[in-house]
Amino acid sequence: MASEKVETVVAGNYVEMEREEGDPKMGKSKLSRLLWHGGSVYDAWFSCASNQVAQVLLTLPYSFSQLGMLSGILFQLFYGLMGSWTAYLISVLYVEYRTRKEREKVDFRNHVIQWFEVLDGLLGKHWRNAGLFFNCTFLMFGSVIQLIACASNIYYINDNLDKRTWTYIFGACCATTVFIPSFHNYRIWSFLGLIMTTYTAWYLTIASLIHGQVEGVKHSGPTKIVLYFTGATNILYTFGGHAVTVEIMHAMWKPQKFKLIYLIATLYVLTLTLPSASAVYWAFGDMLLTHSNALSLLPRTRYRDTAVVLMLIHQFITFGFACTPLYFVWEKFLRMHETKSMLKRALARLPVVIPIWFLAIIFPFFGPINSTVGSLLVSFTVYIIPALAHMVTFASASARENAVERPPSCLGGWAGLYTMNIFVVVWVLIVGFGFGGWASMLNFIRQVDTFGLFTKCYQCPPHKA
């Protein structure tokens, strides 16, 4: 009976919110609601799938050249499933936290729940601080990577300006995301973003197959253990895009329906990443070791230019996805989160963009920076901390007895769930953070030694006289 009562409480509040969203008295046109106000299961799926694979689509062939074809495919499948599992754990903890708070009559209508608040409510301030540090740092560098990717891509259709100058320009463009209120308002952007990555993935696949293998192509990977684990951690990063799971769930009218959304999104993403990475690696082999952006090896055509433009737009969208939770944190720090004036909130958000802009100019290493962020930040943010938090939250018999979401029986109940969580923690701590951190830092330092900080044009071919 208790669990039925809890479900009624959670669903009841969201039914009210759904009616409020669709209330014509709110003064919003039907077109505005169609394009701007999303909260359905489909919106959440588009957000997850669109956010999960962005610029990393262009660096996965680079990872395959480090790992070899077989390891590249297996790591994608393995980390895709592991990422889906920890996204599920995050969703369970969100529903648990939300339900407990709503029993206490807490109203979240003007407040966006975030991951660090879930940890605080369930486990206390030390967990909150750890979650806040790793989540914010990861999202900040995730935004940095999108800016670097914008400059890297646009250079292939306009090399009149160097990549650093393009970073300045796109930093200013991406700063306009301060005007997007929340994840409710990414409905049309998420939909378009997924179309853009789908086009780019299949362009890479088809263009590589039509191009054929370059003369004397070699597929020697894996050759060095450093490169092997660097490639593996880039794939860890690829399927670690669920740092915004809580914010996406909170934007849903019925967040308890989220359970399998991330898994289904991951399965779709794999239909993009596996064929494109495999085809590009098959065509160009070891050349990818010195070309971290797959677009740089394909001949310039209108189809490639279209892919570049679409990825630029998508990177703008993904920048917004990564930065919006940081905007929320900053608003809460300034006590402006519940301010109704969007203009005031936008002005308050602007300082968040400045350090991101600066870091993108310091570290323009498209490709290697993904692996570094993956090993040092993603490993804890979306793998280790969620798995540990879930185990500690339900450690007591009473907590397991009163849990809103019980583990699926097909996994062996609580015993099976704890076994999987322990495996995730141990694997990611040793392989992802340990070996991956060591390898990716060595590779990153090598880039700094070779190109230097603030380099104007990373991996740019010399201009013809």
mmCIF file of C-alpha atoms in Angstrom, residues 80-306:
data_model
loop_
_atom_site.group_PDB
_atom_site.id
_atom_site.type_symbol
_atom_site.label_atom_id
_atom_site.label_comp_id
_atom_site.label_asym_id
_atom_site.label_seq_id
_atom_site.Cartn_x
_atom_site.Cartn_y
_atom_site.Cartn_z
ATOM 1 C CA GLY A 80 27.340 1.878 -23.640
ATOM 2 C CA LEU A 81 25.707 -0.707 -21.374
ATOM 3 C CA MET A 82 27.617 0.489 -18.302
ATOM 4 C CA GLY A 83 26.591 4.089 -18.959
ATOM 5 C CA SER A 84 22.953 3.030 -19.307
ATOM 6 C CA TRP A 85 23.173 1.186 -15.996
ATOM 7 C CA THR A 86 24.514 4.143 -14.033
ATOM 8 C CA ALA A 87 21.982 6.484 -15.718
ATOM 9 C CA TYR A 88 19.311 4.109 -14.405
ATOM 10 C CA LEU A 89 20.818 4.338 -10.906
ATOM 11 C CA ILE A 90 20.763 8.142 -11.070
ATOM 12 C CA SER A 91 17.092 8.058 -12.109
ATOM 13 C CA VAL A 92 16.250 5.748 -9.173
ATOM 14 C CA LEU A 93 17.991 8.071 -6.706
ATOM 15 C CA TYR A 94 16.187 11.102 -8.164
ATOM 16 C CA VAL A 95 12.767 9.492 -7.761
ATOM 17 C CA GLU A 96 13.687 8.375 -4.223
ATOM 18 C CA TYR A 97 14.790 11.899 -3.250
ATOM 19 C CA ARG A 98 11.824 13.591 -4.892
ATOM 20 C CA THR A 99 9.344 11.247 -3.243
ATOM 21 C CA ARG A 100 10.830 11.767 0.221
ATOM 22 C CA LYS A 101 10.722 15.537 -0.203
ATOM 23 C CA GLU A 102 7.168 15.552 -1.505
ATOM 24 C CA ARG A 103 6.103 13.575 1.563
ATOM 25 C CA GLU A 104 7.415 16.570 3.474
ATOM 26 C CA LYS A 105 5.232 18.852 1.294
ATOM 27 C CA VAL A 106 8.210 20.446 -0.504
ATOM 28 C CA ASP A 107 7.161 22.180 -3.752
ATOM 29 C CA PHE A 108 9.662 22.130 -6.643
ATOM 30 C CA ARG A 109 7.670 24.066 -9.245
ATOM 31 C CA ASN A 110 10.048 27.025 -9.285
ATOM 32 C CA HIS A 111 13.149 25.000 -8.475
ATOM 33 C CA VAL A 112 15.146 22.652 -10.712
ATOM 34 C CA ILE A 113 16.480 19.671 -8.761
ATOM 35 C CA GLN A 114 20.134 18.862 -9.476
ATOM 36 C CA TRP A 115 22.376 15.873 -8.816
ATOM 37 C CA PHE A 116 24.258 17.438 -5.905
ATOM 38 C CA GLU A 117 20.919 18.200 -4.194
ATOM 39 C CA VAL A 118 19.843 14.576 -4.586
ATOM 40 C CA LEU A 119 23.107 13.477 -2.935
ATOM 41 C CA ASP A 120 22.654 16.069 -0.186
ATOM 42 C CA GLY A 121 19.096 15.010 0.562
ATOM 43 C CA LEU A 122 19.857 11.287 0.609
ATOM 44 C CA LEU A 123 23.418 11.106 1.969
ATOM 45 C CA GLY A 124 24.502 14.461 3.443
ATOM 46 C CA LYS A 125 26.816 17.382 2.761
ATOM 47 C CA HIS A 126 30.041 15.449 2.098
ATOM 48 C CA TRP A 127 28.393 13.554 -0.749
ATOM 49 C CA ARG A 128 26.860 16.820 -1.945
ATOM 50 C CA ASN A 129 30.270 18.503 -2.059
ATOM 51 C CA ALA A 130 31.850 15.598 -3.970
ATOM 52 C CA GLY A 131 28.975 15.516 -6.439
ATOM 53 C CA LEU A 132 29.055 19.283 -6.897
ATOM 54 C CA PHE A 133 32.806 19.361 -7.539
ATOM 55 C CA PHE A 134 32.965 16.498 -10.043
ATOM 56 C CA ASN A 135 29.719 17.358 -11.825
ATOM 57 C CA CYS A 136 30.469 21.058 -12.263
ATOM 58 C CA THR A 137 34.082 20.458 -13.292
ATOM 59 C CA PHE A 138 33.062 17.825 -15.829
ATOM 60 C CA LEU A 139 30.290 19.982 -17.305
ATOM 61 C CA MET A 140 32.640 22.956 -17.509
ATOM 62 C CA PHE A 141 35.223 20.946 -19.466
ATOM 63 C CA GLY A 142 32.429 19.366 -21.495
ATOM 64 C CA SER A 143 31.478 22.884 -22.576
ATOM 65 C CA VAL A 144 35.150 23.657 -23.269
ATOM 66 C CA ILE A 145 35.331 20.622 -25.578
ATOM 67 C CA GLN A 146 32.314 21.850 -27.563
ATOM 68 C CA LEU A 147 34.013 25.209 -28.193
ATOM 69 C CA ILE A 148 37.232 23.500 -29.260
ATOM 70 C CA ALA A 149 35.233 21.261 -31.592
ATOM 71 C CA CYS A 150 33.478 24.269 -33.168
ATOM 72 C CA ALA A 151 36.826 25.852 -34.043
ATOM 73 C CA SER A 152 38.250 22.534 -35.275
ATOM 74 C CA ASN A 153 35.290 21.884 -37.586
ATOM 75 C CA ILE A 154 34.772 25.331 -39.102
ATOM 76 C CA TYR A 155 38.447 25.409 -40.081
ATOM 77 C CA TYR A 156 37.796 22.678 -42.644
ATOM 78 C CA ILE A 157 35.456 24.900 -44.650
ATOM 79 C CA ASN A 158 37.090 28.274 -43.903
ATOM 80 C CA ASP A 159 40.796 28.360 -43.081
ATOM 81 C CA ASN A 160 41.160 32.117 -43.556
ATOM 82 C CA LEU A 161 41.108 32.408 -39.769
ATOM 83 C CA ASP A 162 43.101 30.222 -37.386
ATOM 84 C CA LYS A 163 41.347 27.935 -34.906
ATOM 85 C CA ARG A 164 42.016 30.218 -31.935
ATOM 86 C CA THR A 165 40.219 33.109 -33.634
ATOM 87 C CA TRP A 166 37.313 30.823 -34.445
ATOM 88 C CA THR A 167 37.207 29.871 -30.736
ATOM 89 C CA TYR A 168 36.773 33.550 -29.839
ATOM 90 C CA ILE A 169 33.902 33.850 -32.309
ATOM 91 C CA PHE A 170 32.070 30.679 -31.266
ATOM 92 C CA GLY A 171 32.545 31.489 -27.594
ATOM 93 C CA ALA A 172 30.513 34.639 -28.170
ATOM 94 C CA CYS A 173 27.883 32.681 -30.130
ATOM 95 C CA CYS A 174 27.533 29.983 -27.467
ATOM 96 C CA ALA A 175 27.132 32.622 -24.767
ATOM 97 C CA THR A 176 23.618 33.208 -26.134
ATOM 98 C CA THR A 177 22.542 29.934 -24.442
ATOM 99 C CA VAL A 178 22.114 32.008 -21.257
ATOM 100 C CA PHE A 179 18.699 32.966 -22.660
ATOM 101 C CA ILE A 180 17.389 29.354 -22.732
ATOM 102 C CA PRO A 181 15.522 28.944 -19.408
ATOM 103 C CA SER A 182 15.735 25.172 -18.790
ATOM 104 C CA PHE A 183 15.705 21.704 -20.356
ATOM 105 C CA HIS A 184 11.957 22.125 -20.958
ATOM 106 C CA ASN A 185 12.934 24.537 -23.718
ATOM 107 C CA TYR A 186 15.247 22.241 -25.699
ATOM 108 C CA ARG A 187 12.427 20.340 -27.422
ATOM 109 C CA ILE A 188 13.062 21.479 -31.016
ATOM 110 C CA TRP A 189 16.836 21.730 -30.453
ATOM 111 C CA SER A 190 17.105 18.130 -29.241
ATOM 112 C CA PHE A 191 15.078 16.881 -32.193
ATOM 113 C CA LEU A 192 17.168 18.818 -34.716
ATOM 114 C CA GLY A 193 20.398 17.884 -32.951
ATOM 115 C CA LEU A 194 19.734 14.187 -33.354
ATOM 116 C CA ILE A 195 18.973 14.616 -37.056
ATOM 117 C CA MET A 196 22.287 16.469 -37.426
ATOM 118 C CA THR A 197 24.396 13.773 -35.754
ATOM 119 C CA THR A 198 22.542 11.070 -37.678
ATOM 120 C CA TYR A 199 23.395 12.776 -40.986
ATOM 121 C CA THR A 200 27.038 13.266 -39.981
ATOM 122 C CA ALA A 201 27.473 9.667 -38.814
ATOM 123 C CA TRP A 202 26.096 8.225 -42.026
ATOM 124 C CA TYR A 203 28.048 10.731 -44.096
ATOM 125 C CA LEU A 204 31.266 9.514 -42.426
ATOM 126 C CA THR A 205 30.280 5.904 -43.056
ATOM 127 C CA ILE A 206 29.242 6.247 -46.695
ATOM 128 C CA ALA A 207 31.973 8.728 -47.668
ATOM 129 C CA SER A 208 34.673 6.452 -46.194
ATOM 130 C CA LEU A 209 33.344 3.382 -48.004
ATOM 131 C CA ILE A 210 33.117 5.275 -51.327
ATOM 132 C CA HIS A 211 36.595 6.741 -50.810
ATOM 133 C CA GLY A 212 38.024 3.289 -50.178
ATOM 134 C CA GLN A 213 41.252 2.454 -48.431
ATOM 135 C CA VAL A 214 44.164 4.826 -48.922
ATOM 136 C CA GLU A 215 47.204 3.397 -50.647
ATOM 137 C CA GLY A 216 49.344 1.349 -48.270
ATOM 138 C CA VAL A 217 46.822 1.637 -45.451
ATOM 139 C CA LYS A 218 47.936 0.071 -42.170
ATOM 140 C CA HIS A 219 45.833 -1.011 -39.225
ATOM 141 C CA SER A 220 48.543 -1.616 -36.638
ATOM 142 C CA GLY A 221 46.615 -0.698 -33.469
ATOM 143 C CA PRO A 222 46.994 -1.401 -30.676
ATOM 144 C CA THR A 223 50.740 -0.764 -30.617
ATOM 145 C CA LYS A 224 51.304 1.097 -27.333
ATOM 146 C CA ILE A 225 49.622 0.609 -23.992
ATOM 147 C CA VAL A 226 49.449 4.389 -23.485
ATOM 148 C CA LEU A 227 47.495 4.844 -26.713
ATOM 149 C CA TYR A 228 45.308 1.838 -25.931
ATOM 150 C CA PHE A 229 44.019 3.203 -22.641
ATOM 151 C CA THR A 230 43.775 6.724 -24.075
ATOM 152 C CA GLY A 231 41.413 5.404 -26.736
ATOM 153 C CA ALA A 232 39.438 3.415 -24.176
ATOM 154 C CA THR A 233 38.876 6.458 -21.960
ATOM 155 C CA ASN A 234 37.615 8.497 -24.938
ATOM 156 C CA ILE A 235 34.907 5.849 -25.329
ATOM 157 C CA LEU A 236 34.285 6.008 -21.568
ATOM 158 C CA TYR A 237 33.762 9.740 -22.102
ATOM 159 C CA THR A 238 31.473 9.086 -25.085
ATOM 160 C CA PHE A 239 28.973 7.122 -23.027
ATOM 161 C CA GLY A 240 29.302 9.339 -19.948
ATOM 162 C CA GLY A 241 26.945 12.025 -21.179
ATOM 163 C CA HIS A 242 24.404 11.405 -18.434
ATOM 164 C CA ALA A 243 25.760 14.057 -16.061
ATOM 165 C CA VAL A 244 22.584 16.006 -16.902
ATOM 166 C CA THR A 245 20.206 13.087 -16.235
ATOM 167 C CA VAL A 246 18.627 14.712 -13.175
ATOM 168 C CA GLU A 247 17.934 17.977 -15.005
ATOM 169 C CA ILE A 248 16.421 16.094 -17.961
ATOM 170 C CA MET A 249 14.233 14.056 -15.600
ATOM 171 C CA HIS A 250 13.114 17.161 -13.745
ATOM 172 C CA ALA A 251 11.996 18.656 -17.070
ATOM 173 C CA MET A 252 9.710 15.622 -17.590
ATOM 174 C CA TRP A 253 6.082 15.755 -16.582
ATOM 175 C CA LYS A 254 6.303 12.173 -15.335
ATOM 176 C CA PRO A 255 9.970 11.442 -14.472
ATOM 177 C CA GLN A 256 9.268 7.959 -13.136
ATOM 178 C CA LYS A 257 8.912 6.908 -16.801
ATOM 179 C CA PHE A 258 12.584 7.670 -17.434
ATOM 180 C CA LYS A 259 13.887 4.202 -16.379
ATOM 181 C CA LEU A 260 14.805 2.727 -19.784
ATOM 182 C CA ILE A 261 15.004 5.927 -21.831
ATOM 183 C CA TYR A 262 18.775 6.228 -21.602
ATOM 184 C CA LEU A 263 19.285 2.576 -22.595
ATOM 185 C CA ILE A 264 17.075 2.996 -25.678
ATOM 186 C CA ALA A 265 18.909 6.229 -26.543
ATOM 187 C CA THR A 266 22.251 4.415 -26.209
ATOM 188 C CA LEU A 267 21.129 1.613 -28.521
ATOM 189 C CA TYR A 268 20.258 4.208 -31.167
ATOM 190 C CA VAL A 269 23.565 6.029 -30.656
ATOM 191 C CA LEU A 270 25.442 2.760 -31.213
ATOM 192 C CA THR A 271 23.839 2.522 -34.672
ATOM 193 C CA LEU A 272 25.636 5.809 -35.429
ATOM 194 C CA THR A 273 28.979 5.367 -33.712
ATOM 195 C CA LEU A 274 29.835 1.776 -34.637
ATOM 196 C CA PRO A 275 29.424 2.023 -38.436
ATOM 197 C CA SER A 276 31.032 5.481 -38.728
ATOM 198 C CA ALA A 277 34.089 4.759 -36.567
ATOM 199 C CA SER A 278 34.632 1.352 -38.187
ATOM 200 C CA ALA A 279 34.317 2.674 -41.750
ATOM 201 C CA VAL A 280 36.648 5.642 -41.240
ATOM 202 C CA TYR A 281 39.254 3.468 -39.533
ATOM 203 C CA TRP A 282 38.976 0.855 -42.292
ATOM 204 C CA ALA A 283 39.606 3.538 -44.939
ATOM 205 C CA PHE A 284 42.409 5.520 -43.301
ATOM 206 C CA GLY A 285 43.948 3.248 -40.665
ATOM 207 C CA ASP A 286 46.993 4.627 -38.838
ATOM 208 C CA MET A 287 46.664 8.060 -40.481
ATOM 209 C CA LEU A 288 44.052 8.757 -37.814
ATOM 210 C CA LEU A 289 46.735 8.702 -35.106
ATOM 211 C CA THR A 290 47.739 12.198 -36.221
ATOM 212 C CA HIS A 291 44.258 13.331 -37.317
ATOM 213 C CA SER A 292 41.953 13.315 -34.290
ATOM 214 C CA ASN A 293 39.096 14.895 -36.290
ATOM 215 C CA ALA A 294 37.794 12.386 -38.850
ATOM 216 C CA LEU A 295 36.538 15.161 -41.147
ATOM 217 C CA SER A 296 40.112 16.282 -41.806
ATOM 218 C CA LEU A 297 40.876 13.158 -43.872
ATOM 219 C CA LEU A 298 37.821 13.184 -46.124
ATOM 220 C CA PRO A 299 37.915 15.219 -49.370
ATOM 221 C CA ARG A 300 36.022 18.473 -49.363
ATOM 222 C CA THR A 301 32.597 18.135 -50.977
ATOM 223 C CA ARG A 302 29.247 19.777 -50.407
ATOM 224 C CA TYR A 303 28.281 16.756 -48.315
ATOM 225 C CA ARG A 304 31.279 17.236 -46.027
ATOM 226 C CA ASP A 305 30.574 20.961 -45.764
ATOM 227 C CA THR A 306 26.974 20.138 -44.826
#
